Short mmCIF file of C-alpha atoms in Angstrom, two decimals:
data_model
loop_
_atom_site.label_atom_id
_atom_site.label_comp_id
_atom_site.label_asym_id
_atom_site.label_seq_id
_atom_site.Cartn_x
_atom_site.Cartn_y
_atom_site.Cartn_z
CA UNK A 220 2.77 -5.10 -6.44
CA UNK A 221 6.42 -5.17 -7.58
CA UNK A 222 5.71 -5.78 -11.24
CA UNK A 223 3.73 -2.37 -11.58
CA UNK A 224 7.16 -0.94 -11.32
CA UNK A 225 8.06 1.07 -14.29
CA UNK A 226 4.90 0.89 -16.00
CA UNK A 227 5.10 4.52 -16.66
CA UNK A 228 7.33 6.90 -19.16
CA UNK A 229 7.94 9.17 -16.09
CA UNK A 230 9.32 9.13 -12.67
CA UNK A 231 6.59 9.78 -10.26
CA UNK A 232 7.82 10.61 -6.52
CA UNK A 233 5.08 9.86 -3.92
CA UNK A 234 4.44 10.60 -0.17
CA UNK A 235 1.59 9.60 1.75
CA UNK A 236 0.36 9.68 5.33
CA UNK A 237 -2.11 7.28 6.78
CA UNK A 238 -3.75 7.49 10.12
CA UNK A 239 -6.07 4.71 11.14
CA UNK A 240 -9.00 4.57 13.65
CA UNK A 241 -8.59 7.97 14.78
CA UNK A 242 -9.91 8.55 18.29
CA UNK A 243 -8.13 5.46 19.80
CA UNK A 244 -4.90 6.36 21.78
CA UNK A 245 -1.68 4.61 19.86
CA UNK A 246 -3.82 4.00 16.71
CA UNK A 247 -1.95 2.85 13.77
CA UNK A 248 -0.10 5.22 11.56
CA UNK A 249 1.80 4.84 8.37
CA UNK A 250 4.33 7.31 6.09
CA UNK A 251 5.65 6.32 2.98
CA UNK A 252 7.87 7.58 0.43
CA UNK A 253 8.27 5.78 -2.83
CA UNK A 254 9.44 6.19 -6.27
CA UNK A 255 9.45 3.65 -9.58
CA UNK A 256 10.80 4.22 -13.26
CA UNK A 257 11.82 2.49 -16.48
CA UNK A 258 15.78 1.68 -15.83
CA UNK A 259 16.30 0.05 -18.89
CA UNK A 260 14.36 -1.43 -22.22
CA UNK A 261 11.56 -3.57 -20.58
CA UNK A 262 13.04 -3.64 -17.07
CA UNK A 263 11.61 -1.40 -14.17
CA UNK A 264 12.83 -0.57 -10.58
CA UNK A 265 11.36 0.93 -7.73
CA UNK A 266 12.08 1.91 -4.24
CA UNK A 267 9.92 2.76 -1.05
CA UNK A 268 10.76 4.03 2.41
CA UNK A 269 8.24 3.38 5.26
CA UNK A 270 7.51 3.94 9.06
CA UNK A 271 4.89 2.21 10.64
CA UNK A 272 3.72 2.86 14.28
CA UNK A 273 1.09 1.35 16.41
CA UNK A 274 1.07 2.05 20.23
CA UNK A 275 4.56 0.97 21.57
CA UNK A 276 5.33 -0.86 18.22
CA UNK A 277 7.28 0.72 15.41
CA UNK A 278 8.33 -0.52 11.92
CA UNK A 279 11.01 1.53 9.73
CA UNK A 280 12.02 -0.34 6.28
CA UNK A 281 13.12 -0.14 2.88
CA UNK A 282 12.16 -1.93 0.06
CA UNK A 283 13.58 -2.29 -3.56
CA UNK A 284 11.70 -3.71 -6.55
CA UNK A 285 12.65 -4.93 -10.06
CA UNK A 286 10.42 -5.69 -12.79
CA UNK A 287 10.43 -6.94 -16.28
CA UNK A 288 7.68 -6.21 -19.21
CA UNK A 289 6.84 -8.50 -22.08
CA UNK A 290 5.04 -6.78 -25.02
CA UNK A 291 2.10 -9.01 -26.14
CA UNK A 292 1.49 -7.31 -29.35
CA UNK A 293 -1.54 -9.52 -30.59
CA UNK A 294 -3.79 -7.81 -27.64
CA UNK A 295 -1.67 -4.59 -27.44
CA UNK A 296 -0.97 -5.15 -24.12
CA UNK A 297 2.28 -5.73 -21.82
CA UNK A 298 2.83 -9.05 -19.14
CA UNK A 299 5.08 -7.93 -16.34
CA UNK A 300 6.73 -9.92 -13.53
CA UNK A 301 8.34 -8.30 -10.46
CA UNK A 302 10.24 -9.28 -7.10
CA UNK A 303 11.08 -7.15 -3.99
CA UNK A 304 13.00 -7.31 -1.42
CA UNK A 305 12.67 -5.25 1.95
CA UNK A 306 14.45 -5.19 5.30
CA UNK A 307 12.74 -3.55 8.24
CA UNK A 308 13.55 -2.80 11.80
CA UNK A 309 11.15 -3.65 14.33
CA UNK A 310 11.05 -1.78 17.57
CA UNK A 311 9.37 -2.38 20.56
CA UNK A 312 8.83 0.54 23.48
CA UNK A 313 8.30 -1.71 26.31
CA UNK A 314 7.42 1.45 28.77
CA UNK A 315 4.24 1.86 26.43
CA UNK A 316 3.13 -1.82 27.57
CA UNK A 317 0.49 -2.09 30.42
CA UNK A 318 2.05 -4.50 32.93
CA UNK A 319 1.06 -5.69 36.50
CA UNK A 320 4.46 -5.06 37.94
CA UNK A 321 6.26 -1.75 36.31
CA UNK A 322 9.61 -2.60 38.19
CA UNK A 323 10.17 -6.03 36.51
CA UNK A 324 13.37 -5.39 34.16
CA UNK A 325 11.83 -7.36 31.59
CA UNK A 326 9.51 -4.73 30.69
CA UNK A 327 12.06 -1.93 30.68
CA UNK A 328 13.70 -0.07 27.89
CA UNK A 329 13.45 -0.96 24.10
CA UNK A 330 13.57 -3.79 21.89
CA UNK A 331 14.51 -4.25 18.30
CA UNK A 332 14.92 -6.86 15.59
CA UNK A 333 15.77 -6.84 11.94
CA UNK A 334 13.37 -8.20 9.73
CA UNK A 335 13.73 -9.32 6.00
CA UNK A 336 11.01 -10.18 3.65
CA UNK A 337 9.93 -10.21 0.02
CA UNK A 338 7.09 -10.35 -2.36
CA UNK A 339 6.42 -11.43 -5.96
CA UNK A 340 3.94 -10.10 -8.28
CA UNK A 341 2.65 -10.45 -11.98
CA UNK A 342 0.55 -7.83 -13.94
CA UNK A 343 -0.95 -7.58 -17.25
CA UNK A 344 -2.17 -4.21 -18.26
CA UNK A 345 -3.19 -2.25 -21.55
CA UNK A 346 -4.25 1.16 -22.41
CA UNK A 347 -7.85 0.97 -20.60
CA UNK A 348 -7.33 -2.00 -18.19
CA UNK A 349 -5.03 -3.85 -15.78
CA UNK A 350 -5.11 -6.91 -13.54
CA UNK A 351 -2.90 -8.14 -11.18
CA UNK A 352 -1.70 -10.46 -8.42
CA UNK A 353 0.62 -9.79 -5.51
CA UNK A 354 2.07 -12.22 -2.88
CA UNK A 355 3.71 -10.38 0.10
CA UNK A 356 5.44 -11.54 3.34
CA UNK A 357 7.13 -14.61 0.95
CA UNK A 358 9.80 -15.26 3.59
CA UNK A 359 7.58 -15.34 6.51
CA UNK A 360 10.17 -14.32 9.16
CA UNK A 361 8.50 -14.43 12.42
CA UNK A 362 9.01 -11.40 14.89
CA UNK A 363 10.42 -12.82 18.22
CA UNK A 364 12.22 -10.51 20.87
CA UNK A 365 15.01 -12.10 23.10
CA UNK A 366 13.07 -11.34 26.22
CA UNK A 367 10.57 -13.66 24.94
CA UNK A 368 7.65 -11.17 25.67
CA UNK A 369 6.33 -10.78 22.21
CA UNK A 370 6.23 -13.08 19.16
CA UNK A 371 4.18 -12.59 15.75
CA UNK A 372 3.81 -14.86 13.18
CA UNK A 373 4.34 -13.63 9.56
CA UNK A 374 1.95 -15.28 6.83
CA UNK A 375 1.69 -14.90 3.38
CA UNK A 376 -1.02 -12.45 1.76
CA UNK A 377 -2.59 -12.84 -1.53
CA UNK A 378 -3.86 -9.54 -3.15
CA UNK A 379 -5.83 -9.93 -6.68
CA UNK A 380 -6.61 -6.50 -8.25
CA UNK A 381 -8.04 -5.07 -11.47
CA UNK A 382 -9.71 -2.24 -13.15
CA UNK A 383 -11.02 -0.77 -16.40
CA UNK A 384 -11.14 2.67 -17.53
CA UNK A 385 -14.29 3.73 -19.26
CA UNK A 386 -14.41 7.15 -21.17
CA UNK A 387 -17.90 8.43 -21.20
CA UNK A 388 -17.08 11.31 -23.24
CA UNK A 389 -14.23 13.70 -24.07
CA UNK A 390 -14.20 15.28 -20.37
CA UNK A 391 -15.29 12.47 -18.16
CA UNK A 392 -13.91 8.77 -17.67
CA UNK A 393 -14.78 6.30 -15.03
CA UNK A 394 -12.53 3.58 -13.37
CA UNK A 395 -14.04 0.88 -11.55
CA UNK A 396 -11.75 -1.49 -9.92
CA UNK A 397 -11.67 -4.37 -7.27
CA UNK A 398 -9.07 -5.40 -4.42
CA UNK A 399 -9.28 -8.94 -3.07
CA UNK A 400 -7.11 -9.73 -0.12
CA UNK A 401 -6.45 -13.26 1.36
CA UNK A 402 -4.33 -14.04 4.34
CA UNK A 403 -3.27 -17.71 4.77
CA UNK A 404 -4.85 -18.02 8.22
CA UNK A 405 -8.33 -17.47 6.36
CA UNK A 406 -9.13 -13.97 6.51
CA UNK A 407 -10.87 -12.37 3.36
CA UNK A 408 -11.50 -8.84 2.48
CA UNK A 409 -12.60 -7.02 -0.72
CA UNK A 410 -12.53 -3.63 -1.78
CA UNK A 411 -15.07 -2.55 -4.72
CA UNK A 412 -14.19 0.74 -6.10
CA UNK A 413 -15.20 3.66 -8.61
CA UNK A 414 -13.34 6.61 -9.80
CA UNK A 415 -14.77 9.43 -11.71
CA UNK A 416 -12.20 11.89 -13.20
CA UNK A 417 -13.13 15.05 -15.04
CA UNK A 418 -10.57 16.49 -17.47
CA UNK A 419 -7.79 14.53 -16.18
CA UNK A 420 -8.02 17.12 -13.40
CA UNK A 421 -10.46 16.30 -10.61
CA UNK A 422 -11.43 13.22 -9.51
CA UNK A 423 -14.22 11.96 -7.04
CA UNK A 424 -14.13 8.38 -5.73
CA UNK A 425 -16.18 5.91 -3.61
CA UNK A 426 -15.07 2.51 -2.22
CA UNK A 427 -16.80 -0.08 -0.27
CA UNK A 428 -14.49 -2.13 1.93
CA UNK A 429 -16.35 -5.78 2.96
CA UNK A 430 -17.66 -5.65 6.56
CA UNK A 431 -15.22 -2.39 7.43
CA UNK A 432 -15.52 0.87 5.76
CA UNK A 433 -17.00 3.16 3.40
CA UNK A 434 -14.22 5.25 1.65
CA UNK A 435 -14.60 8.67 0.02
CA UNK A 436 -11.98 9.81 -2.01
CA UNK A 437 -10.84 13.16 -3.65
CA UNK A 438 -8.06 13.96 -6.00
CA UNK A 439 -6.76 16.43 -7.96
CA UNK A 440 -4.02 16.91 -10.81
CA UNK A 441 -2.10 19.84 -12.58
CA UNK A 442 0.58 19.25 -14.71
CA UNK A 443 2.95 17.07 -13.02
CA UNK A 444 1.66 17.48 -9.59
CA UNK A 445 -1.11 15.20 -7.91
CA UNK A 446 -2.92 15.57 -4.44
CA UNK A 447 -5.31 13.39 -3.19
CA UNK A 448 -7.18 12.62 0.51
CA UNK A 449 -9.41 9.67 1.27
CA UNK A 450 -11.45 8.94 4.48
CA UNK A 451 -12.64 5.64 5.86
CA UNK A 452 -15.99 5.79 7.46
CA UNK A 453 -16.01 2.83 9.96
CA UNK A 454 -19.03 0.15 9.69
CA UNK A 455 -17.31 -2.50 12.12
CA UNK A 456 -18.19 -2.51 15.81
CA UNK A 457 -15.37 0.14 16.71
CA UNK A 458 -17.28 2.97 14.79
CA UNK A 459 -18.69 4.19 18.21
CA UNK A 460 -15.24 4.72 19.23
CA UNK A 461 -13.21 5.76 16.17
CA UNK A 462 -13.92 8.79 13.80
CA UNK A 463 -12.47 7.04 10.79
CA UNK A 464 -9.27 6.74 9.21
CA UNK A 465 -7.45 9.71 7.19
CA UNK A 466 -5.09 9.62 4.11
CA UNK A 467 -3.18 12.07 2.43
CA UNK A 468 -1.43 11.62 -0.98
CA UNK A 469 1.22 13.98 -2.66
CA UNK A 470 2.84 13.23 -6.21
CA UNK A 471 5.25 14.73 -8.48
CA UNK A 472 6.25 13.40 -12.00
CA UNK A 473 9.72 13.77 -13.32
CA UNK A 474 10.84 12.98 -16.48
CA UNK A 475 12.43 9.61 -16.95
CA UNK A 476 16.10 9.70 -17.36
#
């Protein structure tokens, strides 16, 4: 959600690596490097570099985000609006395709295409709660290669998310949250999550992704350094072939300028 950029008083630099559906040859993987900060009074900015691969396909891109935050003093909260623009290069390694005639020149070499896109978001947050709406793939630029061997239609997604931080006692806090995802072609999915944190240092989490997976999360924070790991236990029909998905997250928080 681009509206969440600049919500902290510090600058978090984060790296994540995600491997999906381990056990399948050529299964998707994603690497991201991101940072965001408050750049001026009530304004935030963020940047993300990412690389996504799935079999013969690869997307390498850059995204920049801007947000504006409005103080709602009567409810001790802030309301933010954000927009982002991204551009990525789509690669197709045609040598990785399974074809009937491997000598057909149409299926030789690599094809690529530059794809622009954007997203919009809004975010309402206070000391103990947050709720937001994000709409990525606003431009809906289709991927169509010159050889006409592949065309992918881009459609808008809608992400509604929210959570609440409940302090059980001085040492423990519980953060239940939910993420609902809707794609315009009619696909809906929901994540129901809970994270328990001890002394703002060690975190244990559990999530259920509707009809797809149970997710187990573990995190550790020391001073400005954070590290996390999550494992998706597959519940769908591919569970007999996949050993699940794995993600590692590392972050360091710098003082804001």
